[in-house]
Amino acid sequence: MSERGRSSISEEDFERLQRDYTDATEQFAATNEVLTALGRSSSDPDAVLDTVVESARRLCRCEAAQVYLIEGDYFVLSSSVGLSDEFVDYVETHPLQRDRRTLIGRVTLDREVQQIADVLSDPQYGRQDVQQIGGFRTLISAPMLLDGEVVGALSLWRTEVAPFDERAIALLEAFAAQAAVVVRNVHLVRALEARGAELARRIEQLEALSEVGAAVSSSLVLDEVLSNIIMNAVRFAGCDGGSIMEYLPEDRSFSVRSAYASSAELLRKLRGIRIDVETTLVGRAALEGHPMSVADLDTVELDPHLQLLHDDGWRSVLTVPVLRGTQIIGALVVRRKRTGGFSDETIEFLETFASQSALAVWNARLFRELETKTAELEVVSQHKSEFLASMSHELRTPLNAVIGFSEVLLERMFGELNDRQDEYLRDILSSGRHLLNLLNDILDLSKVEAGRMELAPSTFSVSSAMEYGISMVRERAAMHGLTLTLEVDPTVDVIDSDELRVKQVLLNLLSNAVKFTPDGGRIAVVARRDGDELAVTVTDDGDGIPAEDRERIFESFQQGGRGTQREEGTGLGLTLCRRIVSLLGGRMWLESEVGRGSTFGFTLPLDGPVVESAPQSADHANLPVVVVIDDDRASLDLMTAYLDGLGVQVVHARDGEEGLELIRALGPAAVVLDIRMPGLDGWQVLTRVREDRAMSAVPVIIVSILDERSRGMTLGATDYLVKPVGREELVGALRRVGAVHSGSLPGRNGRPPQDPEEAG
């Protein structure tokens, strides 16, 4: 300022202006410092409040400045400058109450700036204890308002009686507003942090629930799942240990199944006491259907379970019932070494875990029941199989005689028959074969259901198998004027499968087609390649099958409606065929339209295993003896009748020991051996023959009611036939080993009669 300007004002005015300028500069600097601090308030809010109180003390020229925040009915010292440690400690242990005994209490209640010129002369001031420690005389405070809500107060003091002027009051109001902004940021940051922490906690809980859910759905080992549940429940509930119990309804008590963070001794004791449903905290929670807790075990009457926990050093307990609807499944118990209640959030979380536990226990119970039922069904299945095997053994022997002697008599091997005798014998033969088919189907189905059907895979010609099926039904088809056609894909040469079973399925489908196709109709068999499979279809132009019967006919003892016909049959053929095709790795289907015919089809994989059979040869053409070893007189007579006129000498043996002596003495061209015999059975005879160098080269053909071909071939049998055995089968087996010369079978008709319905 120029000398002329200075001379125009007084020295006093100049000093005042100089002081105002200095104050304004300091105030601007302080405001800038506070605003700069506000910019980083989210990272360090306490430092901003420290800047506010320091600026307020300096600009308002006082000894101390403090920020108090309201918590309930009291004030908490948040930031200060100029206070002794003694004062800070005292206020912390003897907080200022929000009432009119203190100046900060008054300004927050009245929501305006106030000051006390001298607290010693203020009759309403009631905290002389604080004044004596702080030594202040003049007090001034401003409320901190945040969106119309008082959140605290900014207070200044001087140790001498020196009231604050208007300028100081205005500064204090400005600093209080800035402090309120900081508090708002603090609230926002803390709310955000709390929300983030809550979100992280929820994510952890969801992950824990997901882990438990995965364990429940992937494992039926109950203790493993329950251990996982109680571990996560204790961890996320912030507890020190816990256990999970299963309810035993028959005993009306709980049994501890798994425990976490518990000593082996405690677990042993928990499993050794009775946790009754009526008299324990666990039981009451289960009966009432909601969680129950004890914040301090020292304050309640202890049941046996709580007493055991108390003696082990536990102080608070929460039990959550494990329920499935209204049914008690068990209980989940968490516990702490310290006293204190459990939050609603913790209880809600543990109720979710309890529902997971209910599912785990329920699944495990169902699995145990399923195992029990499965074991019982296995016993029943075993008994059924034993019964069927016994029935087979008892029925096959007389059937063998009925069918065999009928064939022998029909060939006029013992004289001529009149027409009525011939008719009756053919009825007997047909009935015997039908009974045999029924018996075979039942036994085969029983084997499939029991998983005991053995397959004999080999490589065979597809065309030959198809032609075999056609040949077996051609005669009957011709009787009804049916046209049979066969079409085989030229790209399909051979297939690896069980030839016998494939022929069985095809023959059954063809027999049904012949049976249910009206006279003059057509039946077409087609075998074609379908990707990696062979697809075989049998199509007829019969009456078709109604939609409601198309699945039922594959059930046991069902034939389904096909027009007005109800043909004779076992009702097991299609059921067995579908099971066999499934065993062979294929599928079976039906397409039909009423009035337009039906198509039954099945597939077989083309890449099945190849099993090569060892060639069997024995040049015993000049040996005339065939030894037949069987304890059944009718079977011996039948075999003799079968071989009569073939240029061989039949020698009988009624038991195993006699048979071995005849084999050693005669060196036969072949042996026909039964299995079930008293004393030395057929298996033992076969084993001794193969172990004796003098007899080991003799061909042994097993003819038995036991269907155990794989065992017989493994022990060294040359061939294996299952009773009842036809003459052609037996002679064919003897021809293959060279015991009988090739040629026509003797008899008036040249061969035994064939019945195309034999396949069922």
PDB file of N, CA and C in Angstrom, residues 246-294:
ATOM      1  N   GLU A 246     -28.583 -88.631  14.917  1.00  0.00           N
ATOM      2  CA  GLU A 246     -29.669 -89.310  14.208  1.00  0.00           C
ATOM      3  C   GLU A 246     -30.714 -89.749  15.214  1.00  0.00           C
ATOM      4  N   TYR A 247     -31.980 -89.531  14.879  1.00  0.00           N
ATOM      5  CA  TYR A 247     -33.062 -89.914  15.776  1.00  0.00           C
ATOM      6  C   TYR A 247     -33.415 -91.377  15.577  1.00  0.00           C
ATOM      7  N   LEU A 248     -33.542 -92.097  16.694  1.00  0.00           N
ATOM      8  CA  LEU A 248     -33.906 -93.515  16.665  1.00  0.00           C
ATOM      9  C   LEU A 248     -35.340 -93.631  17.174  1.00  0.00           C
ATOM     10  N   PRO A 249     -36.324 -93.694  16.268  1.00  0.00           N
ATOM     11  CA  PRO A 249     -37.729 -93.658  16.706  1.00  0.00           C
ATOM     12  C   PRO A 249     -38.116 -94.818  17.601  1.00  0.00           C
ATOM     13  N   GLU A 250     -37.521 -95.985  17.348  1.00  0.00           N
ATOM     14  CA  GLU A 250     -37.898 -97.138  18.177  1.00  0.00           C
ATOM     15  C   GLU A 250     -37.437 -96.973  19.621  1.00  0.00           C
ATOM     16  N   ASP A 251     -36.386 -96.175  19.845  1.00  0.00           N
ATOM     17  CA  ASP A 251     -35.849 -95.960  21.191  1.00  0.00           C
ATOM     18  C   ASP A 251     -36.221 -94.581  21.727  1.00  0.00           C
ATOM     19  N   ARG A 252     -36.821 -93.722  20.873  1.00  0.00           N
ATOM     20  CA  ARG A 252     -37.172 -92.345  21.221  1.00  0.00           C
ATOM     21  C   ARG A 252     -35.988 -91.603  21.830  1.00  0.00           C
ATOM     22  N   SER A 253     -34.855 -91.719  21.155  1.00  0.00           N
ATOM     23  CA  SER A 253     -33.645 -91.044  21.625  1.00  0.00           C
ATOM     24  C   SER A 253     -32.787 -90.687  20.420  1.00  0.00           C
ATOM     25  N   PHE A 254     -31.718 -89.919  20.679  1.00  0.00           N
ATOM     26  CA  PHE A 254     -30.806 -89.475  19.634  1.00  0.00           C
ATOM     27  C   PHE A 254     -29.456 -90.154  19.805  1.00  0.00           C
ATOM     28  N   SER A 255     -28.861 -90.505  18.666  1.00  0.00           N
ATOM     29  CA  SER A 255     -27.530 -91.115  18.664  1.00  0.00           C
ATOM     30  C   SER A 255     -26.575 -90.194  17.917  1.00  0.00           C
ATOM     31  N   VAL A 256     -25.427 -89.863  18.523  1.00  0.00           N
ATOM     32  CA  VAL A 256     -24.436 -88.990  17.894  1.00  0.00           C
ATOM     33  C   VAL A 256     -23.745 -89.764  16.776  1.00  0.00           C
ATOM     34  N   ARG A 257     -23.898 -89.278  15.531  1.00  0.00           N
ATOM     35  CA  ARG A 257     -23.290 -89.948  14.383  1.00  0.00           C
ATOM     36  C   ARG A 257     -21.930 -89.366  14.014  1.00  0.00           C
ATOM     37  N   SER A 258     -21.773 -88.023  14.163  1.00  0.00           N
ATOM     38  CA  SER A 258     -20.517 -87.390  13.766  1.00  0.00           C
ATOM     39  C   SER A 258     -20.299 -86.154  14.620  1.00  0.00           C
ATOM     40  N   ALA A 259     -19.031 -85.820  14.859  1.00  0.00           N
ATOM     41  CA  ALA A 259     -18.684 -84.638  15.650  1.00  0.00           C
ATOM     42  C   ALA A 259     -17.493 -83.951  15.011  1.00  0.00           C
ATOM     43  N   TYR A 260     -17.399 -82.618  15.251  1.00  0.00           N
ATOM     44  CA  TYR A 260     -16.298 -81.831  14.687  1.00  0.00           C
ATOM     45  C   TYR A 260     -15.672 -81.006  15.804  1.00  0.00           C
ATOM     46  N   ALA A 261     -14.330 -80.918  15.780  1.00  0.00           N
ATOM     47  CA  ALA A 261     -13.573 -80.172  16.789  1.00  0.00           C
ATOM     48  C   ALA A 261     -13.927 -80.653  18.188  1.00  0.00           C
ATOM     49  N   SER A 262     -14.038 -81.956  18.331  1.00  0.00           N
ATOM     50  CA  SER A 262     -14.345 -82.570  19.621  1.00  0.00           C
ATOM     51  C   SER A 262     -13.331 -83.667  19.883  1.00  0.00           C
ATOM     52  N   SER A 263     -12.957 -83.796  21.116  1.00  0.00           N
ATOM     53  CA  SER A 263     -11.986 -84.826  21.465  1.00  0.00           C
ATOM     54  C   SER A 263     -12.596 -86.209  21.312  1.00  0.00           C
ATOM     55  N   ALA A 264     -11.735 -87.194  21.114  1.00  0.00           N
ATOM     56  CA  ALA A 264     -12.204 -88.572  21.003  1.00  0.00           C
ATOM     57  C   ALA A 264     -12.895 -89.008  22.296  1.00  0.00           C
ATOM     58  N   GLU A 265     -12.424 -88.490  23.422  1.00  0.00           N
ATOM     59  CA  GLU A 265     -13.031 -88.840  24.701  1.00  0.00           C
ATOM     60  C   GLU A 265     -14.438 -88.273  24.809  1.00  0.00           C
ATOM     61  N   LEU A 266     -14.626 -87.010  24.353  1.00  0.00           N
ATOM     62  CA  LEU A 266     -15.962 -86.414  24.388  1.00  0.00           C
ATOM     63  C   LEU A 266     -16.905 -87.174  23.466  1.00  0.00           C
ATOM     64  N   LEU A 267     -16.438 -87.527  22.277  1.00  0.00           N
ATOM     65  CA  LEU A 267     -17.289 -88.269  21.346  1.00  0.00           C
ATOM     66  C   LEU A 267     -17.683 -89.613  21.939  1.00  0.00           C
ATOM     67  N   ARG A 268     -16.743 -90.268  22.611  1.00  0.00           N
ATOM     68  CA  ARG A 268     -17.050 -91.556  23.241  1.00  0.00           C
ATOM     69  C   ARG A 268     -18.122 -91.385  24.319  1.00  0.00           C
ATOM     70  N   LYS A 269     -17.991 -90.323  25.118  1.00  0.00           N
ATOM     71  CA  LYS A 269     -18.974 -90.083  26.178  1.00  0.00           C
ATOM     72  C   LYS A 269     -20.335 -89.710  25.601  1.00  0.00           C
ATOM     73  N   LEU A 270     -20.338 -88.898  24.529  1.00  0.00           N
ATOM     74  CA  LEU A 270     -21.614 -88.524  23.912  1.00  0.00           C
ATOM     75  C   LEU A 270     -22.359 -89.742  23.388  1.00  0.00           C
ATOM     76  N   ARG A 271     -21.613 -90.683  22.839  1.00  0.00           N
ATOM     77  CA  ARG A 271     -22.248 -91.900  22.321  1.00  0.00           C
ATOM     78  C   ARG A 271     -22.628 -92.864  23.427  1.00  0.00           C
ATOM     79  N   GLY A 272     -22.133 -92.608  24.637  1.00  0.00           N
ATOM     80  CA  GLY A 272     -22.414 -93.510  25.752  1.00  0.00           C
ATOM     81  C   GLY A 272     -23.596 -93.098  26.601  1.00  0.00           C
ATOM     82  N   ILE A 273     -24.120 -91.863  26.419  1.00  0.00           N
ATOM     83  CA  ILE A 273     -25.255 -91.419  27.219  1.00  0.00           C
ATOM     84  C   ILE A 273     -26.542 -91.523  26.420  1.00  0.00           C
ATOM     85  N   ARG A 274     -27.661 -91.484  27.120  1.00  0.00           N
ATOM     86  CA  ARG A 274     -28.974 -91.494  26.457  1.00  0.00           C
ATOM     87  C   ARG A 274     -29.462 -90.056  26.312  1.00  0.00           C
ATOM     88  N   ILE A 275     -29.686 -89.629  25.079  1.00  0.00           N
ATOM     89  CA  ILE A 275     -30.196 -88.283  24.803  1.00  0.00           C
ATOM     90  C   ILE A 275     -31.674 -88.444  24.470  1.00  0.00           C
ATOM     91  N   ASP A 276     -32.488 -88.365  25.504  1.00  0.00           N
ATOM     92  CA  ASP A 276     -33.910 -88.684  25.396  1.00  0.00           C
ATOM     93  C   ASP A 276     -34.665 -87.565  24.685  1.00  0.00           C
ATOM     94  N   VAL A 277     -35.730 -87.920  23.954  1.00  0.00           N
ATOM     95  CA  VAL A 277     -36.465 -86.923  23.188  1.00  0.00           C
ATOM     96  C   VAL A 277     -37.354 -86.059  24.079  1.00  0.00           C
ATOM     97  N   GLU A 278     -37.789 -86.571  25.236  1.00  0.00           N
ATOM     98  CA  GLU A 278     -38.681 -85.808  26.098  1.00  0.00           C
ATOM     99  C   GLU A 278     -37.957 -84.928  27.114  1.00  0.00           C
ATOM    100  N   THR A 279     -36.767 -85.307  27.540  1.00  0.00           N
ATOM    101  CA  THR A 279     -36.162 -84.660  28.707  1.00  0.00           C
ATOM    102  C   THR A 279     -34.912 -83.849  28.402  1.00  0.00           C
ATOM    103  N   THR A 280     -34.535 -83.698  27.145  1.00  0.00           N
ATOM    104  CA  THR A 280     -33.317 -82.958  26.811  1.00  0.00           C
ATOM    105  C   THR A 280     -33.648 -81.748  25.944  1.00  0.00           C
ATOM    106  N   LEU A 281     -32.724 -80.786  25.905  1.00  0.00           N
ATOM    107  CA  LEU A 281     -32.884 -79.611  25.050  1.00  0.00           C
ATOM    108  C   LEU A 281     -32.981 -80.026  23.583  1.00  0.00           C
ATOM    109  N   VAL A 282     -32.147 -80.992  23.180  1.00  0.00           N
ATOM    110  CA  VAL A 282     -32.186 -81.490  21.801  1.00  0.00           C
ATOM    111  C   VAL A 282     -33.565 -82.053  21.478  1.00  0.00           C
ATOM    112  N   GLY A 283     -34.123 -82.841  22.395  1.00  0.00           N
ATOM    113  CA  GLY A 283     -35.427 -83.438  22.175  1.00  0.00           C
ATOM    114  C   GLY A 283     -36.545 -82.416  22.135  1.00  0.00           C
ATOM    115  N   ARG A 284     -36.509 -81.423  23.049  1.00  0.00           N
ATOM    116  CA  ARG A 284     -37.560 -80.403  23.065  1.00  0.00           C
ATOM    117  C   ARG A 284     -37.552 -79.589  21.772  1.00  0.00           C
ATOM    118  N   ALA A 285     -36.366 -79.250  21.282  1.00  0.00           N
ATOM    119  CA  ALA A 285     -36.275 -78.510  20.017  1.00  0.00           C
ATOM    120  C   ALA A 285     -36.878 -79.321  18.879  1.00  0.00           C
ATOM    121  N   ALA A 286     -36.621 -80.636  18.872  1.00  0.00           N
ATOM    122  CA  ALA A 286     -37.165 -81.493  17.817  1.00  0.00           C
ATOM    123  C   ALA A 286     -38.682 -81.616  17.924  1.00  0.00           C
ATOM    124  N   LEU A 287     -39.192 -81.781  19.152  1.00  0.00           N
ATOM    125  CA  LEU A 287     -40.636 -81.921  19.338  1.00  0.00           C
ATOM    126  C   LEU A 287     -41.375 -80.635  18.988  1.00  0.00           C
ATOM    127  N   GLU A 288     -40.791 -79.474  19.332  1.00  0.00           N
ATOM    128  CA  GLU A 288     -41.443 -78.199  19.052  1.00  0.00           C
ATOM    129  C   GLU A 288     -41.159 -77.711  17.638  1.00  0.00           C
ATOM    130  N   GLY A 289     -40.161 -78.300  16.975  1.00  0.00           N
ATOM    131  CA  GLY A 289     -39.910 -78.001  15.571  1.00  0.00           C
ATOM    132  C   GLY A 289     -39.201 -76.699  15.298  1.00  0.00           C
ATOM    133  N   HIS A 290     -38.416 -76.187  16.250  1.00  0.00           N
ATOM    134  CA  HIS A 290     -37.660 -74.959  16.005  1.00  0.00           C
ATOM    135  C   HIS A 290     -36.371 -74.975  16.832  1.00  0.00           C
ATOM    136  N   PRO A 291     -35.360 -74.176  16.425  1.00  0.00           N
ATOM    137  CA  PRO A 291     -34.077 -74.168  17.145  1.00  0.00           C
ATOM    138  C   PRO A 291     -34.234 -73.648  18.576  1.00  0.00           C
ATOM    139  N   MET A 292     -33.370 -74.137  19.453  1.00  0.00           N
ATOM    140  CA  MET A 292     -33.296 -73.669  20.837  1.00  0.00           C
ATOM    141  C   MET A 292     -31.832 -73.481  21.200  1.00  0.00           C
ATOM    142  N   SER A 293     -31.567 -72.455  22.041  1.00  0.00           N
ATOM    143  CA  SER A 293     -30.178 -72.172  22.413  1.00  0.00           C
ATOM    144  C   SER A 293     -30.075 -71.873  23.895  1.00  0.00           C
ATOM    145  N   VAL A 294     -28.873 -71.996  24.415  1.00  0.00           N
ATOM    146  CA  VAL A 294     -28.538 -71.611  25.788  1.00  0.00           C
ATOM    147  C   VAL A 294     -27.310 -70.723  25.701  1.00  0.00           C
TER     148      VAL A 294
END
